[in-house]
């Protein structure tokens, strides 16, 4: 059985957590392959809302094994906290039982968080992501496999602390790393997690050979990709399909399905160009913010909002080759008189069909819109009812024709079929295309 990938098609927060939660019962493995706890993936099932930062969203399926892959940067303290929260909710301690951390994953240390706090440009999440990847690229970082090997090597640890302190001084951060403290932190990481650290690449390769299904969970989104996104206003990892298998330690030939998750509009947290951005104070931008509860899952910052940017969506399709699109938060647009889709930009009087590589140029791009009729607002219960009807064979056809027209247009522009439509935060508030990959039985919450 092959691997499937779930990826953010925009600037993050598209609803990846919800999609993974839906697919996980049919997968034996759920794997994070890049990023760290800059991610915040929400799952709403019944009365329970989960916000996962490091644990793969497939954790909700009790038979699904979980991997923090080699492409990740992992903050052990955040992982510890998340595991405690999970244990409080369910009584389960998955570490070493069904949760495995790649030996090769990079460790985020307090130094990385401190260094990240000096960021004044990007508007990072402040979780130490960029600095941890920087250390990895410089080949001075610590991976989980290295933590055990460092035990008792106080000279090496002292050298490490000295380097960290020099770097903190260069960016004007006053805190300093104490080598003795660093040593005891490494000891704690070793004691806390050594039962879960594994060579996860070979584990997944063996699982695929046995015919098991592997679900690869992207974090962030294509437009935040370090190489292909709106640099420098991006995250520090490759968020695209090409890295999904590499960051899991398996080869790209395993991927069969690749789902791009896109909101029916656009949001962005942090700094950087956003051509279709609207005002948060009034009109459709305010509606998206208020009705969509657009606040960052990790930092709580208000998300910037705007119309669907099909130029960006098409770039993400070019990079990821989606086999299906999941269009989320359609319900949020209910009640707007008209809906707009940006199909190209105008830059210095010229039509632009691709995102300029320079963020300075992108910030000068004016969106060119096509306009579609809106549809009436509906309450959460009404949407859930349509979603239930859709599961009796109607699929996306259960939606009113004005809404279907908007979705059909997204399919036409992107060239990718819509396989599921989100009409509310709850696991059950989704409308899948009949017979498609998301046309699966969705259960009530079991926790
Ligand atoms: P992720 O990072 O891609 O997993 O997305 P986040 O969890 O950060 O943000 C998505 C937010 O939208 C969460 O609060 C979800 O509960 C919510 N959400 C997801 N799908 C839908 C939907 O179809 N409709 C509505 N109203 N909310 C949704
Ligand atoms: P999920 O997985 C939305 C943004 C930050 C900042 C930039 C760099 O929940 O979709 P970083 O801390 O990664 O160095 O910050 O990237 N960012 C996200 N925006 N969703 C995310 O994750 C994000 N992870 C990082 O706001 O602009
Ligand atoms: Mg998020």
Coordinates of C-alpha atoms and ligand atoms in Angstrom, one line a residue:
X1 CA 0.0 0.0 0.0
X2 CA 1.3 3.5 -0.8
X3 CA 1.9 6.7 1.0
X4 CA -0.4 9.7 0.9
X5 CA 0.5 13.3 1.6
X6 CA -1.5 16.1 3.1
X7 CA -0.1 19.5 2.4
X8 CA -1.0 23.2 3.0
X9 CA -1.6 24.8 -0.4
X10 CA -1.4 28.4 0.9
X11 CA 0.4 30.2 3.8
X12 CA -0.5 27.6 6.5
X13 CA -3.6 27.0 8.7
X14 CA -5.6 25.6 5.9
X15 CA -7.1 22.8 7.9
X16 CA -4.5 20.1 7.6
X17 CA -5.2 18.7 11.1
X18 CA -8.8 18.1 10.3
X19 CA -8.0 16.3 7.0
X20 CA -5.4 14.1 8.7
X21 CA -7.8 13.2 11.5
X22 CA -10.4 12.1 8.9
X23 CA -7.9 10.0 6.9
X24 CA -6.1 8.4 9.9
X25 CA -8.5 5.6 10.7
X26 CA -7.5 4.1 7.3
X27 CA -3.8 4.5 7.8
X28 CA -1.4 2.5 9.9
X29 CA 1.1 5.4 10.2
X30 CA 0.9 9.1 10.5
X31 CA 4.2 10.9 10.0
X32 CA 5.3 14.5 10.4
X33 CA 8.2 15.2 8.1
X34 CA 9.3 18.8 8.5
X35 CA 8.8 21.8 10.8
X36 CA 8.3 21.7 14.5
X37 CA 6.0 23.3 17.0
X38 CA 5.5 26.3 14.8
X39 CA 2.7 24.2 13.5
X40 CA -0.7 24.2 15.2
X41 CA -3.1 21.7 13.8
X42 CA -6.7 21.7 15.1
X43 CA -9.0 18.7 15.4
X44 CA -12.6 19.2 16.5
X45 CA -14.5 16.1 17.3
X46 CA -17.7 16.3 19.2
X47 CA -17.0 18.5 22.3
X48 CA -13.3 18.1 22.2
X49 CA -10.9 20.5 20.5
X50 CA -7.3 19.3 20.1
X51 CA -4.4 21.6 19.1
X52 CA -1.5 19.5 18.0
X53 CA 1.9 21.2 17.6
X54 CA 4.3 18.2 17.4
X55 CA 2.2 15.1 17.8
X56 CA 0.9 13.9 14.4
X57 CA -2.9 14.6 14.0
X58 CA -3.3 10.9 13.3
X59 CA -3.1 10.3 17.0
X60 CA -6.9 10.4 17.2
X61 CA -7.0 7.0 15.5
X62 CA -5.9 4.6 18.2
X63 CA -4.4 2.0 15.7
X64 CA -2.4 4.5 13.9
X65 CA 1.3 4.6 14.7
X66 CA 3.0 7.9 14.9
X67 CA 6.4 9.2 13.7
X68 CA 8.2 12.5 14.2
X69 CA 10.3 12.2 11.1
X70 CA 14.0 13.0 10.4
X71 CA 13.2 16.2 8.7
X72 CA 11.7 17.7 11.8
X73 CA 13.0 20.0 14.5
X74 CA 11.6 18.8 17.8
X75 CA 11.3 20.8 21.1
X76 CA 11.4 18.1 23.8
X77 CA 9.7 20.3 26.4
X78 CA 6.8 21.0 24.1
X79 CA 6.6 17.3 23.2
X80 CA 6.5 16.4 26.9
X81 CA 3.7 18.9 27.5
X82 CA 1.7 17.7 24.6
X83 CA 2.1 14.1 25.7
X84 CA 1.0 15.0 29.2
X85 CA -2.1 16.7 27.8
X86 CA -2.9 13.7 25.7
X87 CA -2.5 11.4 28.7
X88 CA -4.8 13.6 30.8
X89 CA -7.4 13.3 28.1
X90 CA -7.1 9.7 27.2
X91 CA -4.9 7.9 29.7
X92 CA -2.6 6.8 27.0
X93 CA 1.2 7.2 27.0
X94 CA 2.0 6.5 23.3
X95 CA 5.8 7.3 23.5
X96 CA 7.7 4.1 22.7
X97 CA 4.5 2.2 22.2
X98 CA 3.1 3.8 19.0
X99 CA 4.9 7.1 18.9
X100 CA 8.5 7.1 17.6
X101 CA 11.0 9.9 17.3
X102 CA 13.5 9.7 14.5
X103 CA 17.1 9.4 15.6
X104 CA 17.9 12.0 13.0
X105 CA 15.4 14.6 14.0
X106 CA 17.0 17.8 15.2
X107 CA 16.6 18.9 18.9
X108 CA 15.3 22.4 19.6
X109 CA 17.1 23.7 22.8
X110 CA 16.4 26.8 24.9
X111 CA 19.2 28.5 22.9
X112 CA 17.2 28.2 19.7
X113 CA 14.2 29.8 21.3
X114 CA 16.3 32.7 22.7
X115 CA 18.0 33.2 19.3
X116 CA 14.6 33.2 17.5
X117 CA 13.3 35.9 19.9
X118 CA 15.7 38.4 18.2
X119 CA 13.7 38.1 14.9
X120 CA 12.4 41.5 13.9
X121 CA 11.7 40.9 10.2
X122 CA 9.8 37.7 9.5
X123 CA 7.4 37.6 12.4
X124 CA 8.3 34.0 13.3
X125 CA 6.4 32.0 15.8
X126 CA 9.4 32.4 18.2
X127 CA 9.7 28.7 18.7
X128 CA 13.3 28.3 17.7
X129 CA 12.6 26.7 14.3
X130 CA 14.9 28.7 12.1
X131 CA 17.8 28.7 14.5
X132 CA 17.5 24.9 14.9
X133 CA 17.5 24.3 11.2
X134 CA 20.4 26.7 10.9
X135 CA 22.4 24.7 13.3
X136 CA 21.5 21.5 11.4
X137 CA 22.7 23.1 8.1
X138 CA 25.9 24.3 9.8
X139 CA 26.3 20.7 11.1
X140 CA 26.7 21.8 14.7
X141 CA 23.2 20.9 15.9
X142 CA 22.2 18.0 18.1
X143 CA 20.0 15.2 16.8
X144 CA 18.1 12.8 19.1
X145 CA 20.6 10.1 18.4
X146 CA 23.4 12.4 19.6
X147 CA 21.8 13.2 22.9
X148 CA 22.7 9.8 24.5
X149 CA 26.2 10.0 23.1
X150 CA 26.8 13.3 24.8
X151 CA 26.1 12.0 28.3
X152 CA 29.0 12.9 30.6
X153 CA 31.0 14.7 27.9
X154 CA 31.1 18.0 29.8
X155 CA 33.9 19.5 27.8
X156 CA 31.9 19.1 24.5
X157 CA 28.8 20.5 26.2
X158 CA 30.8 23.4 27.5
X159 CA 32.1 24.1 24.0
X160 CA 28.6 24.1 22.7
X161 CA 27.4 26.5 25.4
X162 CA 30.3 28.8 24.6
X163 CA 29.3 28.9 20.9
X164 CA 25.7 29.5 21.8
X165 CA 26.6 32.4 24.0
X166 CA 28.7 34.0 21.4
X167 CA 25.8 33.8 19.0
X168 CA 23.3 35.2 21.4
X169 CA 25.6 38.2 22.0
X170 CA 25.7 38.9 18.2
X171 CA 22.0 39.4 18.0
X172 CA 21.7 41.4 21.2
X173 CA 20.0 38.7 23.4
X174 CA 21.1 39.1 27.0
X175 CA 20.3 35.7 28.4
X176 CA 23.1 33.2 28.4
X177 CA 23.3 29.4 28.3
X178 CA 24.9 27.8 31.4
X179 CA 26.9 24.7 30.5
X180 CA 25.9 22.8 33.6
X181 CA 22.3 23.5 33.0
X182 CA 22.6 22.5 29.4
X183 CA 24.2 19.2 30.5
X184 CA 21.3 18.4 32.8
X185 CA 18.8 19.4 30.1
X186 CA 20.4 16.9 27.7
X187 CA 20.3 14.3 30.5
X188 CA 16.5 14.9 31.0
X189 CA 15.9 14.6 27.2
X190 CA 17.8 11.3 27.2
X191 CA 15.9 9.9 30.2
X192 CA 12.5 11.1 29.0
X193 CA 12.6 10.0 25.4
X194 CA 15.2 7.3 24.8
X195 CA 12.4 4.6 24.8
X196 CA 10.9 6.3 21.8
X197 CA 13.9 7.2 19.6
X198 CA 14.2 4.9 16.6
X199 CA 15.6 4.6 13.1
X200 CA 12.2 5.6 11.8
X201 CA 13.1 5.6 8.1
X202 CA 13.7 1.8 8.0
X203 CA 10.6 1.3 10.2
X204 CA 8.5 3.0 7.6
X205 CA 10.2 1.3 4.7
X206 CA 9.4 -2.1 6.3
X207 CA 5.8 -1.0 7.0
X208 CA 5.3 0.0 3.3
X209 CA 6.9 -3.4 2.3
X210 CA 4.3 -5.1 4.5
X211 CA 1.5 -3.2 2.6
X212 CA 0.7 -0.7 5.3
X213 CA -0.6 2.7 4.5
X214 CA 1.5 5.8 5.5
X215 CA 0.0 9.2 5.9
X216 CA 2.5 12.1 5.6
X217 CA 1.4 15.2 7.4
X218 CA 2.7 18.5 6.1
X219 CA 3.1 21.6 8.3
X220 CA 2.9 25.2 7.2
X221 CA 2.1 25.6 3.5
X222 CA 3.6 25.8 0.0
X223 CA 3.9 29.6 0.1
X224 CA 5.9 29.3 3.4
X225 CA 8.4 26.9 1.7
X226 CA 12.0 28.1 2.3
X227 CA 12.9 27.6 -1.4
X228 CA 9.6 28.2 -3.2
X229 CA 7.7 30.6 -0.9
X230 CA 7.6 34.3 -0.3
X231 CA 11.2 34.5 0.9
X232 CA 12.4 35.8 3.3
X233 CA 8.9 35.7 4.8
X234 CA 8.8 31.9 5.0
X235 CA 9.6 29.1 7.4
X236 CA 12.9 27.4 7.4
X237 CA 12.0 24.0 5.9
X238 CA 10.8 22.5 2.6
X239 CA 7.1 22.2 3.1
X240 CA 6.3 20.7 -0.3
X241 CA 5.7 17.2 -1.6
X242 CA 9.3 16.7 -2.7
X243 CA 10.4 16.7 1.0
X244 CA 7.5 14.6 2.3
X245 CA 9.2 11.3 1.8
X246 CA 12.7 12.6 2.3
X247 CA 11.8 14.0 5.7
X248 CA 10.3 10.7 6.6
X249 CA 13.3 8.7 5.4
X250 CA 11.6 6.9 2.5
X251 CA 11.7 7.4 -1.2
X252 CA 9.3 9.5 -3.3
X253 CA 8.1 6.6 -5.4
X254 CA 5.8 5.5 -2.5
X255 CA 3.5 8.5 -2.9
X256 CA 0.3 7.9 -4.7
X257 CA -2.1 10.5 -3.4
X258 CA -1.2 14.1 -2.6
X259 CA -4.0 16.3 -1.1
X260 CA -3.7 20.0 -1.2
X261 CA -5.6 21.8 1.6
X262 CA -6.8 25.3 0.7
X263 CA -9.2 27.6 2.5
X264 CA -12.0 29.0 0.3
X265 CA -10.3 32.3 0.9
X266 CA -6.8 33.1 2.2
X267 CA -5.1 33.8 5.5
X268 CA -1.6 34.5 6.6
X269 CA 0.0 35.0 10.0
X270 CA 3.2 37.0 10.4
X271 CA 4.8 39.4 8.0
X272 CA 5.2 39.3 4.2
X273 CA 3.4 40.2 1.0
X274 CA -0.2 39.1 0.6
X275 CA -1.7 40.4 -2.6
X276 CA -5.4 39.7 -1.9
X277 CA -5.3 41.0 1.7
X278 CA -8.5 42.7 2.9
X279 CA -9.1 45.0 5.9
X280 CA -9.7 43.2 9.2
X281 CA -11.8 46.1 10.3
X282 CA -14.7 45.9 7.9
X283 CA -16.4 44.0 5.1
X284 CA -15.5 40.5 3.8
X285 CA -12.1 40.6 5.5
X286 CA -13.7 41.2 8.9
X287 CA -16.2 38.4 8.2
X288 CA -13.5 35.9 7.4
X289 CA -11.7 36.9 10.6
X290 CA -14.7 36.9 12.9
X291 CA -16.7 34.0 11.5
X292 CA -13.6 32.0 10.7
X293 CA -12.1 32.7 14.2
X294 CA -8.9 33.5 12.4
X295 CA -6.3 33.6 15.2
X296 CA -3.1 31.7 15.1
X297 CA -3.3 28.2 16.7
X298 CA 0.3 28.5 18.0
X299 CA 0.7 32.1 18.9
X300 CA -2.9 33.5 19.1
X301 CA -2.0 36.3 16.7
X302 CA -4.8 37.5 14.5
X303 CA -4.5 36.0 11.0
X304 CA -4.6 38.4 8.1
X305 CA -7.4 37.6 5.7
X306 CA -8.1 38.0 2.0
X307 CA -9.8 36.5 -1.1
X308 CA -8.7 33.2 -2.6
X309 CA -5.5 33.7 -4.5
X310 CA -5.5 31.3 -7.4
X311 CA -2.1 32.5 -8.6
X312 CA -0.6 31.2 -5.3
X313 CA -2.8 28.1 -5.5
X314 CA -1.5 27.3 -9.0
X315 CA 2.1 27.8 -7.9
X316 CA 1.5 25.3 -5.1
X317 CA -0.1 22.9 -7.6
X318 CA 3.0 23.3 -9.8
X319 CA 5.2 22.3 -6.8
X320 CA 3.1 19.6 -5.4
X321 CA 1.0 18.0 -8.2
X322 CA -2.1 17.4 -6.1
X323 CA -4.3 14.5 -6.8
X324 CA -7.2 16.2 -4.9
X325 CA -8.0 19.5 -3.3
X326 CA -9.7 19.9 0.0
X327 CA -11.5 23.3 0.2
X328 CA -12.0 24.3 3.8
X329 CA -14.0 26.9 5.6
X330 CA -16.5 27.4 2.8
X331 CA -19.2 28.0 5.5
X332 CA -17.3 31.2 6.6
X333 CA -18.1 32.9 3.3
X334 CA -21.9 32.5 3.7
X335 CA -23.8 35.8 3.6
X336 CA -21.3 37.7 1.5
X337 CA -22.9 39.4 -1.6
X338 CA -20.1 38.3 -3.9
X339 CA -17.0 36.2 -3.8
X340 CA -13.8 37.0 -5.5
X341 CA -11.0 34.9 -6.9
X342 CA -7.7 36.4 -7.9
X343 CA -6.7 34.9 -11.2
X344 CA -3.6 37.0 -12.0
X345 CA -1.7 40.1 -10.7
X346 CA -0.9 43.3 -12.3
X347 CA 2.6 44.6 -11.8
X348 CA 3.8 47.9 -13.4
X349 CA 1.0 47.7 -16.0
X350 CA 1.8 44.1 -16.9
X351 CA -0.2 40.9 -16.3
X352 CA 1.6 38.5 -14.0
X353 CA 0.5 34.8 -13.8
X354 CA 3.3 33.6 -11.5
X355 CA 4.4 34.8 -8.1
X356 CA 7.4 37.0 -8.5
X357 CA 10.4 35.6 -6.7
X358 CA 11.1 38.9 -5.0
X359 CA 8.8 39.7 -2.1
X360 CA 9.4 43.4 -2.8
X361 CA 7.9 42.9 -6.3
X362 CA 5.1 40.7 -4.9
X363 CA 4.1 43.4 -2.5
X364 CA 3.6 45.7 -5.4
X365 CA 1.4 43.2 -7.3
X366 CA -2.3 44.2 -7.6
X367 CA -4.8 41.4 -7.6
X368 CA -7.0 40.9 -10.7
X369 CA -10.3 39.4 -9.7
X370 CA -13.2 37.6 -11.2
X371 CA -16.4 37.9 -9.2
X372 CA -18.9 35.2 -8.4
X373 CA -22.3 35.4 -6.7
X374 CA -22.3 34.8 -3.0
X375 CA -24.6 32.4 -1.1
X376 CA -26.7 32.8 2.1
X377 CA -25.2 32.3 5.5
X378 CA -26.2 29.1 7.3
X379 CA -25.8 28.0 11.0
X380 CA -23.5 25.2 12.1
X381 CA -26.4 22.8 12.4
X382 CA -27.6 23.5 8.9
X383 CA -24.2 22.8 7.5
X384 CA -23.8 19.6 9.5
X385 CA -27.2 18.5 8.1
X386 CA -26.1 19.1 4.5
X387 CA -22.9 17.2 5.3
X388 CA -25.0 14.3 6.7
X389 CA -27.2 14.3 3.6
X390 CA -24.1 14.3 1.4
X391 CA -23.0 11.0 3.0
X392 CA -26.2 9.3 1.7
X393 CA -24.7 9.3 -1.8
X394 CA -25.2 12.9 -2.8
X395 CA -21.6 14.0 -2.2
X396 CA -20.7 17.5 -3.3
X397 CA -24.0 17.5 -5.3
X398 CA -25.8 18.0 -2.0
X399 CA -24.6 21.6 -2.0
X400 CA -26.7 24.4 -3.5
X401 CA -25.8 25.1 -7.1
X402 CA -24.4 28.6 -6.3
X403 CA -21.8 27.1 -4.0
X404 CA -21.0 24.3 -6.4
X405 CA -20.3 26.9 -9.1
X406 CA -17.6 28.4 -6.9
X407 CA -16.0 25.0 -6.3
X408 CA -16.2 24.1 -10.0
X409 CA -14.4 27.3 -10.8
X410 CA -11.6 26.4 -8.3
X411 CA -11.3 23.0 -10.0
X412 CA -11.2 24.7 -13.5
X413 CA -8.5 27.2 -12.5
X414 CA -6.3 24.7 -10.6
X415 CA -7.0 21.7 -12.8
X416 CA -7.4 19.6 -9.7
X417 CA -10.6 17.9 -8.5
X418 CA -12.1 19.0 -5.2
X419 CA -12.3 15.8 -3.1
X420 CA -13.7 17.3 0.1
X421 CA -15.3 20.5 1.2
X422 CA -15.1 21.8 4.8
X423 CA -18.3 23.4 6.1
X424 CA -17.4 23.7 9.8
X425 CA -14.6 22.9 12.2
X426 CA -16.1 19.5 13.4
X427 CA -14.8 16.2 12.0
X428 CA -18.3 15.6 10.7
X429 CA -18.7 19.0 9.0
X430 CA -17.3 17.9 5.7
X431 CA -18.7 17.1 2.3
X432 CA -16.7 14.5 0.3
X433 CA -16.9 13.8 -3.4
X434 CA -18.8 10.5 -3.8
X435 CA -16.5 7.6 -4.1
X436 CA -13.5 9.8 -3.6
X437 CA -10.7 9.4 -1.1
X438 CA -12.5 11.3 1.6
X439 CA -15.8 9.4 1.2
X440 CA -15.1 7.4 4.3
X441 CA -17.1 6.7 7.4
X442 CA -16.5 9.4 10.0
X443 CA -17.0 8.3 13.5
X444 CA -18.1 10.4 16.5
X445 CA -15.3 11.3 18.9
X446 CA -13.9 8.4 21.0
X447 CA -12.1 10.5 23.6
Ligands
LIG1 P1 -3.8 23.6 10.1 O1 -2.6 24.2 10.7 O2 -3.7 23.5 8.6 O3 -4.1 22.2 10.7 O4 -5.0 24.5 10.4 P2 -5.3 25.2 11.9 O5 -5.9 24.2 12.8 O6 -4.2 26.0 12.3 O7 -6.5 26.3 11.5 C1 -7.6 25.9 10.9 C2 -8.8 26.4 11.7 O8 -10.0 26.3 11.0 C3 -9.0 25.6 13.0 O9 -9.5 26.4 14.0 C4 -10.1 24.5 12.5 O10 -10.8 24.0 13.6 C5 -10.9 25.4 11.6 N1 -11.5 24.7 10.5 C6 -11.0 23.7 9.7 N2 -11.9 23.4 8.7 C7 -12.9 24.2 8.9 C8 -14.1 24.4 8.1 O11 -14.4 23.8 7.1 N3 -15.0 25.4 8.6 C9 -14.7 26.1 9.7 N4 -15.6 27.1 10.0 N5 -13.6 26.0 10.4 C10 -12.7 25.0 10.0
LIG2 P1 0.6 25.2 10.4 O1 1.3 23.9 10.3 C1 0.7 29.5 9.6 C2 4.7 31.4 9.8 C3 5.0 32.4 10.9 C4 6.0 33.3 10.2 C5 6.8 32.4 9.3 C6 8.1 31.9 9.9 O2 -0.2 25.4 11.6 O3 -0.1 25.6 9.1 P2 8.7 30.2 11.9 O4 8.4 30.2 13.3 O5 8.3 29.0 11.1 O6 10.2 30.5 11.6 O7 7.9 31.4 11.2 O8 6.0 31.2 9.1 N1 4.2 30.1 10.2 C7 3.0 29.7 10.1 N2 1.9 30.3 9.6 N3 0.7 28.2 10.0 C8 1.8 27.6 10.4 O9 1.8 26.3 10.6 C9 3.0 28.3 10.5 N4 4.3 28.0 10.9 C10 5.0 29.1 10.7 O10 3.9 33.1 11.3 O11 5.3 34.2 9.4
LIG3 MG1 -2.2 25.8 12.0

